[in-house]
Coordinates of C-alpha atoms in Angstrom, one line a residue:
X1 CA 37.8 -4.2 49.7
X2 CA 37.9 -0.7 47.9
X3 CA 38.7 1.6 51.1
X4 CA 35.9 0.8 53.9
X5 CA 33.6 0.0 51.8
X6 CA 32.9 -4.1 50.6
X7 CA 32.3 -4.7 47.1
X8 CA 28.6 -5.9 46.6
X9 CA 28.1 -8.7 44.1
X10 CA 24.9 -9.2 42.0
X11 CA 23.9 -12.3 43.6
X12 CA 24.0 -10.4 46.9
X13 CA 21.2 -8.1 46.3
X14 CA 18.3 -8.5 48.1
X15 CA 15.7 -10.5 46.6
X16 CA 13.0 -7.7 46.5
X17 CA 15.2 -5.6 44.9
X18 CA 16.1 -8.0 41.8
X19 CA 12.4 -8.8 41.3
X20 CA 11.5 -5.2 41.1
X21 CA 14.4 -4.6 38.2
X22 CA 13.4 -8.0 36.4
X23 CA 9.3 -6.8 36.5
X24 CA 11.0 -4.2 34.2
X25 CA 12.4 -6.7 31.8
X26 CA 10.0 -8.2 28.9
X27 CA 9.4 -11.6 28.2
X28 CA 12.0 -12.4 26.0
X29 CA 14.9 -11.0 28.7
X30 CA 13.2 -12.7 31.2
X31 CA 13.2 -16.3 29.6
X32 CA 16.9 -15.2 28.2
X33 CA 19.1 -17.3 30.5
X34 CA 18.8 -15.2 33.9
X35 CA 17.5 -17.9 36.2
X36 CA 20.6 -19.7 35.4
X37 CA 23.2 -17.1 36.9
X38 CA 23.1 -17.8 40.5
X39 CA 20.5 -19.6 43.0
X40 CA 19.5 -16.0 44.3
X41 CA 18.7 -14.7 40.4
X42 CA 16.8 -18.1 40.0
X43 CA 14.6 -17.5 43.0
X44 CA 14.5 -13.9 42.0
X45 CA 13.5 -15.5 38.2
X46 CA 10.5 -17.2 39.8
X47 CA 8.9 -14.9 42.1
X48 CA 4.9 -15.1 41.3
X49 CA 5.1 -11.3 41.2
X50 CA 6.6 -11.7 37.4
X51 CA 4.3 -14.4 36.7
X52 CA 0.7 -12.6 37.7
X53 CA 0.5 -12.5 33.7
X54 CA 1.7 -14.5 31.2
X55 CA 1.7 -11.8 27.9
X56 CA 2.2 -13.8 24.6
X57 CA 0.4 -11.4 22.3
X58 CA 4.0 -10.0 21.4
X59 CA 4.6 -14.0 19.4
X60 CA 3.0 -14.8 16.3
X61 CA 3.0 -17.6 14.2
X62 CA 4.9 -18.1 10.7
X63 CA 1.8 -19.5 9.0
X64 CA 0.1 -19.6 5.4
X65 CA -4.0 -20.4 5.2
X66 CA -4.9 -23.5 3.4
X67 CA -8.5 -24.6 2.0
X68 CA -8.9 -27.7 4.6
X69 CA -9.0 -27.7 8.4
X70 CA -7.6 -26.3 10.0
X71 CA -7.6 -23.6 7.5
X72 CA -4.1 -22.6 8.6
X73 CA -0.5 -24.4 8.1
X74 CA 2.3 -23.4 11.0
X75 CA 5.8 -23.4 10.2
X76 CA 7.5 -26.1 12.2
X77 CA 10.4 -23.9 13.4
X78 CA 7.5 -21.3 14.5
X79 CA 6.1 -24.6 16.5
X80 CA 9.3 -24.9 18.1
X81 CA 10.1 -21.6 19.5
X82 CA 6.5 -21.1 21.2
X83 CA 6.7 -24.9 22.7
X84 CA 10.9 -23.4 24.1
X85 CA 9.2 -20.6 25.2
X86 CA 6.2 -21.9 27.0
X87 CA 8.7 -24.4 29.1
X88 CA 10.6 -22.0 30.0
X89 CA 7.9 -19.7 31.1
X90 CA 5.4 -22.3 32.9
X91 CA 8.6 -24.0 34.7
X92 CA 9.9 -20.3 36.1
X93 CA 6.0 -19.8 37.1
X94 CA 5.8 -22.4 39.2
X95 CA 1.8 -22.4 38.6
X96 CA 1.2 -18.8 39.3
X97 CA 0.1 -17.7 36.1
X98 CA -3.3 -16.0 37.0
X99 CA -3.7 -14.2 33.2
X100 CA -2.6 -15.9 30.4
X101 CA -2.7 -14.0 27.0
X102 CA -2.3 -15.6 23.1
X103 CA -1.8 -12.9 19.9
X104 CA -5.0 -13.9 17.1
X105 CA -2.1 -14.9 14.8
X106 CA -0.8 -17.0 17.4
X107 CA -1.8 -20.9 16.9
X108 CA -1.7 -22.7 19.4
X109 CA -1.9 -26.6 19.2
X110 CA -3.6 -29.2 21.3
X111 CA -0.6 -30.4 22.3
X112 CA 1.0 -27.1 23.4
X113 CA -2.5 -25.6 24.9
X114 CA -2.4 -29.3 27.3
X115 CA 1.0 -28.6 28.5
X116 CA 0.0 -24.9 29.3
X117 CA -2.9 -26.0 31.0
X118 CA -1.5 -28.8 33.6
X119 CA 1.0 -26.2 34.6
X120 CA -1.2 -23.1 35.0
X121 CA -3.7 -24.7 37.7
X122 CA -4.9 -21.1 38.9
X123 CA -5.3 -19.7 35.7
X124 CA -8.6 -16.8 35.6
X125 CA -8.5 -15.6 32.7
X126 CA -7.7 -16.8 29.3
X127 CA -7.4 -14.7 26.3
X128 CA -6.9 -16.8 22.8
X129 CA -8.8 -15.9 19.8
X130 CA -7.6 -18.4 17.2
X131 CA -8.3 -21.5 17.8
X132 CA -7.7 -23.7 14.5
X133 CA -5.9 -25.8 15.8
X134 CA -7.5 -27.1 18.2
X135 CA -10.2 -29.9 18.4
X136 CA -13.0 -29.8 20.5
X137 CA -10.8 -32.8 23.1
X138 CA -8.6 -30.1 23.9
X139 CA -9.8 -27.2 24.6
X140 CA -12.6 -29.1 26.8
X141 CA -9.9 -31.0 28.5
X142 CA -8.2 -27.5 29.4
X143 CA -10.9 -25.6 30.4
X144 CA -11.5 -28.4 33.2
X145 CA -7.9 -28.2 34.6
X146 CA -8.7 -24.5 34.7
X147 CA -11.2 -25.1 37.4
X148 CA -10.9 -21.1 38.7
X149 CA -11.2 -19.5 35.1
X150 CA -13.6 -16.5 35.2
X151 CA -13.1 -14.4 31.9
X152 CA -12.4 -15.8 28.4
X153 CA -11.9 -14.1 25.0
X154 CA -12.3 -17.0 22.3
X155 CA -12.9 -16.4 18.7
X156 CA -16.4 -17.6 16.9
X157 CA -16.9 -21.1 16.6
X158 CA -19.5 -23.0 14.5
X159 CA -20.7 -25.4 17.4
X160 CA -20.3 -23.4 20.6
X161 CA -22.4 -25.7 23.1
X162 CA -19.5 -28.2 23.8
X163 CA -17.6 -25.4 25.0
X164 CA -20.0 -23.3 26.9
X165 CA -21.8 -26.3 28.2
X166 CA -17.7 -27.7 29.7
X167 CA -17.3 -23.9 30.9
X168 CA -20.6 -24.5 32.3
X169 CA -19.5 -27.8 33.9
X170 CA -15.8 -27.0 35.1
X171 CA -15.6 -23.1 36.0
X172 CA -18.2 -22.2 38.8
X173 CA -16.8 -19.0 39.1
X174 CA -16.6 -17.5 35.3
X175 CA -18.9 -13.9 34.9
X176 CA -16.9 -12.5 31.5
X177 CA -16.8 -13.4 27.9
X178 CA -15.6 -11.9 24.7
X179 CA -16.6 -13.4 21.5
X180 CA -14.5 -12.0 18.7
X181 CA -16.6 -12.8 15.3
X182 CA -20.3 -13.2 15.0
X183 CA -22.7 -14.0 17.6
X184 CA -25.5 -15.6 16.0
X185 CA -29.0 -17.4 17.5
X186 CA -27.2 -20.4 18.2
X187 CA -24.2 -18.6 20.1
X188 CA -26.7 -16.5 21.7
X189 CA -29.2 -19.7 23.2
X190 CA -26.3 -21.5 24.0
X191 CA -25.0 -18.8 26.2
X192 CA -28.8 -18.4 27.6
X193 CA -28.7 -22.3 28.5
X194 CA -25.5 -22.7 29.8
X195 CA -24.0 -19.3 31.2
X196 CA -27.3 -17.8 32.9
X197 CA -24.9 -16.4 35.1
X198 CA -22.3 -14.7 33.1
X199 CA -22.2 -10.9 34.3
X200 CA -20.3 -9.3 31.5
X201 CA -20.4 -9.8 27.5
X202 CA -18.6 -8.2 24.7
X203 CA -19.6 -8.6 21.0
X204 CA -17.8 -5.8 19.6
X205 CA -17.1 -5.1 16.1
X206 CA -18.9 -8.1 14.6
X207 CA -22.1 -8.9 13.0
X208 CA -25.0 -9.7 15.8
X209 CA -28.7 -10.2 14.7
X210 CA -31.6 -8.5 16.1
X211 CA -32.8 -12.0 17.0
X212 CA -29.5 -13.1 18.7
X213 CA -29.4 -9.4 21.0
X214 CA -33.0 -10.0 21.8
X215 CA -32.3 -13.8 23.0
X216 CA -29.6 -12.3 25.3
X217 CA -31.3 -9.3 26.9
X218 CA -33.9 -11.4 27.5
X219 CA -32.6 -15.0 28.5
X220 CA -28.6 -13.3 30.7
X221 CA -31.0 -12.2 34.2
X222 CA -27.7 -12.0 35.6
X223 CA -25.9 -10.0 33.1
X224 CA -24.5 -6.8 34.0
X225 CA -22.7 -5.4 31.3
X226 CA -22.7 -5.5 27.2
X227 CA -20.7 -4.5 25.1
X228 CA -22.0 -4.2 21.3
X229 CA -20.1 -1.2 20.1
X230 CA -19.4 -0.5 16.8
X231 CA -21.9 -4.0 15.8
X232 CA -23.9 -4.2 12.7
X233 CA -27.3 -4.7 14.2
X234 CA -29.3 -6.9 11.4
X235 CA -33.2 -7.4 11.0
X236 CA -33.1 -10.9 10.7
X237 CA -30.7 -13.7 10.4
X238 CA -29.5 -15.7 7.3
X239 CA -30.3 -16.6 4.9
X240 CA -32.7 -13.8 4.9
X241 CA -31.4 -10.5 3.0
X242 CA -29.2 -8.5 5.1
X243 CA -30.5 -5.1 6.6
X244 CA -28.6 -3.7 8.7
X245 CA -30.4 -1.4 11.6
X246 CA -29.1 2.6 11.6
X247 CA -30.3 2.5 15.5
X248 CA -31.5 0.5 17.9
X249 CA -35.3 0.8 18.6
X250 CA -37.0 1.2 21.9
X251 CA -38.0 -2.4 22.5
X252 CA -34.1 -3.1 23.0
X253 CA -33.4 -0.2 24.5
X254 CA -36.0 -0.5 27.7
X255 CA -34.9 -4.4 27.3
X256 CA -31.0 -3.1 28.1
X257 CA -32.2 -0.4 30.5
X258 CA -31.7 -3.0 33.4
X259 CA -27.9 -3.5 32.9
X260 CA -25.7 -1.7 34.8
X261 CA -23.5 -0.6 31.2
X262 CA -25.0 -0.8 27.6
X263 CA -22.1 -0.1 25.8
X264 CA -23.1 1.0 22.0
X265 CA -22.1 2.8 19.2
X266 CA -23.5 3.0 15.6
X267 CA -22.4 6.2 14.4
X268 CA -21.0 6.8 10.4
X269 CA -18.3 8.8 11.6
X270 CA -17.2 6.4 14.0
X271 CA -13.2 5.4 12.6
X272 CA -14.5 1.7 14.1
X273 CA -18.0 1.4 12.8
X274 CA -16.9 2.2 9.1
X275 CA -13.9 -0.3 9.5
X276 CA -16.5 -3.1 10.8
X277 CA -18.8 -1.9 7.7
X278 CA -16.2 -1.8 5.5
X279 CA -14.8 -5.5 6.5
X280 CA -18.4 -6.8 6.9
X281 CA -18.6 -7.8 10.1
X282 CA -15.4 -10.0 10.5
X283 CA -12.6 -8.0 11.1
X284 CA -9.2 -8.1 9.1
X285 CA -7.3 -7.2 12.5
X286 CA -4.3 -7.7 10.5
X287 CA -4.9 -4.4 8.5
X288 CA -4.9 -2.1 11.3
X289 CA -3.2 -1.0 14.0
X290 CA -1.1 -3.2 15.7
X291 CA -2.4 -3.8 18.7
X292 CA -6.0 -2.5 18.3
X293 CA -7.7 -6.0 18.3
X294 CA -6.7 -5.6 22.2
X295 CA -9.2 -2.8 22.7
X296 CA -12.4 -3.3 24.9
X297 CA -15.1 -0.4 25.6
X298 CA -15.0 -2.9 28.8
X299 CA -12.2 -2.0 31.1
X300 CA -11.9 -5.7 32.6
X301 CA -11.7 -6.8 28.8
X302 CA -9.1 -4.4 27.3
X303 CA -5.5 -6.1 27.2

């Protein structure tokens, strides 16, 4: 006792409180050891309120690219800390992870994305756009523990069907996608065929053929919203010679005229549209600012 007044201790604050001083903590304070101070911290630790959204994009891998699949080699001690941190994380979570978000340099292996998976049950949305790593068994078995997943930003991938057609299968309520790299025809029917549903689409920044915008104005009734800014529109698909479109004409335009946003932008002194010129339609994220691969002309898509 100091006069009338009792001395407090940490573990006696109240439980609201500690949670709102910990949402200001980042990730790595968070994970630091905290849970482990006192029963009341631990509770306080795993309050879903902290665990809404699992950021990663501030971990990247220690890797080097190699010239057979999966194109990419991780350094084992780089491994190791992501599997420390995601036990940590997914046991404070308790399940409650709704948003769960992976950094394009970040590889994630079948092993690790499993674990994640069976321990994220309520998971909606899922942002990872390198997927190297991992074979077609495990992101399928994934995206059907993630029964209530509705928005997805996944990186280009040569055979999309088995992925789409599982989202198809296992996620009744999914409406968003973000494809970061080229959509091409077979992207574009496969997301006709399996996703006539989905209400929102981004292709920004990429290379997307006449052809392949046609298919999905046409074939996505249900679509609300695309996003193609800052796109190189072609004439025709490879192999023919590329010719890239200065604007859209009308056919496309009364086709998008429907949707509730048709978000474009093909203008030369666009900073964006010179960079996706200048990269030829697969963007060197790596070469710009930090976190401007997180950037969506889609609200519910920016990070």
């Amino acid at each position: 006792m100091e006069g009338d007044s009792p001395v407090r201790r940490w573990e006696d604050l109240d439980i609201d409180i500690l949670v709102k001083i910990l949402q200001s903590f980042d990730l790595f304070e968070l994970t630091s050891g905290l849970a482990h101070i006192c029963s009341a911290w631990r509770l306080a630790c795993c309050d879903q309120l902290l665990w809404k959204t699992l950021d990663l994009s501030v971990l990247k891998s220690n890797f080097i690219k190699i010239p057979l699949e999966p194109y990419v080699y991780v350094d084992c001690q780089s491994d190791k800390t992501l599997t420390s941190l995601l036990k940590i994380c997914l046991n404070l979570s308790s399940g409650n992870i709704l948003t769960l978000i992976f950094h394009y340099n970040l590889y994630v292996s079948d092993d690790q994305l499993t674990y994640t998976a069976e321990r994220s049950p309520r998971l909606k949305r899922l942002v990872m756009p390198a997927w190297n790593r991992i074979k077609k068994t495990g992101i399928c078995r994934a995206i059907r523990m993630w029964e209530d997943l509705e928005s997805l930003t996944m990186p280009t991938i040569a055979n999309p069907p088995y992925v789409v057609e599982e989202i198809a299968r296992s996620c009744k309520n999914f409406a968003e996608l973000k494809i970061m790299g080229p959509c091409d025809m077979l992207f574009a029917s496969t997301l006709v065929s399996f996703l006539p549903n989905l209400k929102v689409l981004s292709v920004r920044c990429t290379v997307l053929s006449k052809s392949a915008l046609v298919t999905i104005l046409d074939g996505l009734k249900k679509l609300e919203v695309l996003n193609i800014s800052h796109c190189l529109i072609t004439e025709a698909p490879p192999p023919a010679p590329k010719k890239i479109l200065a604007k859209l004409d009308e056919s496309i335009l009364e086709k998008a005229s429907r949707l509730r946003k048709f978000l474009t932008c093909m203008s030369d002194s666009c900073i964006m549209c010179q960079r996706t010129r200048n990269d030829e339609g697969l963007m060197r994220w790596y070469k710009y600012e930090e976190d401007l691969w997180k950037v969506d002309e889609v609200r519910s898509l920016a990070i």
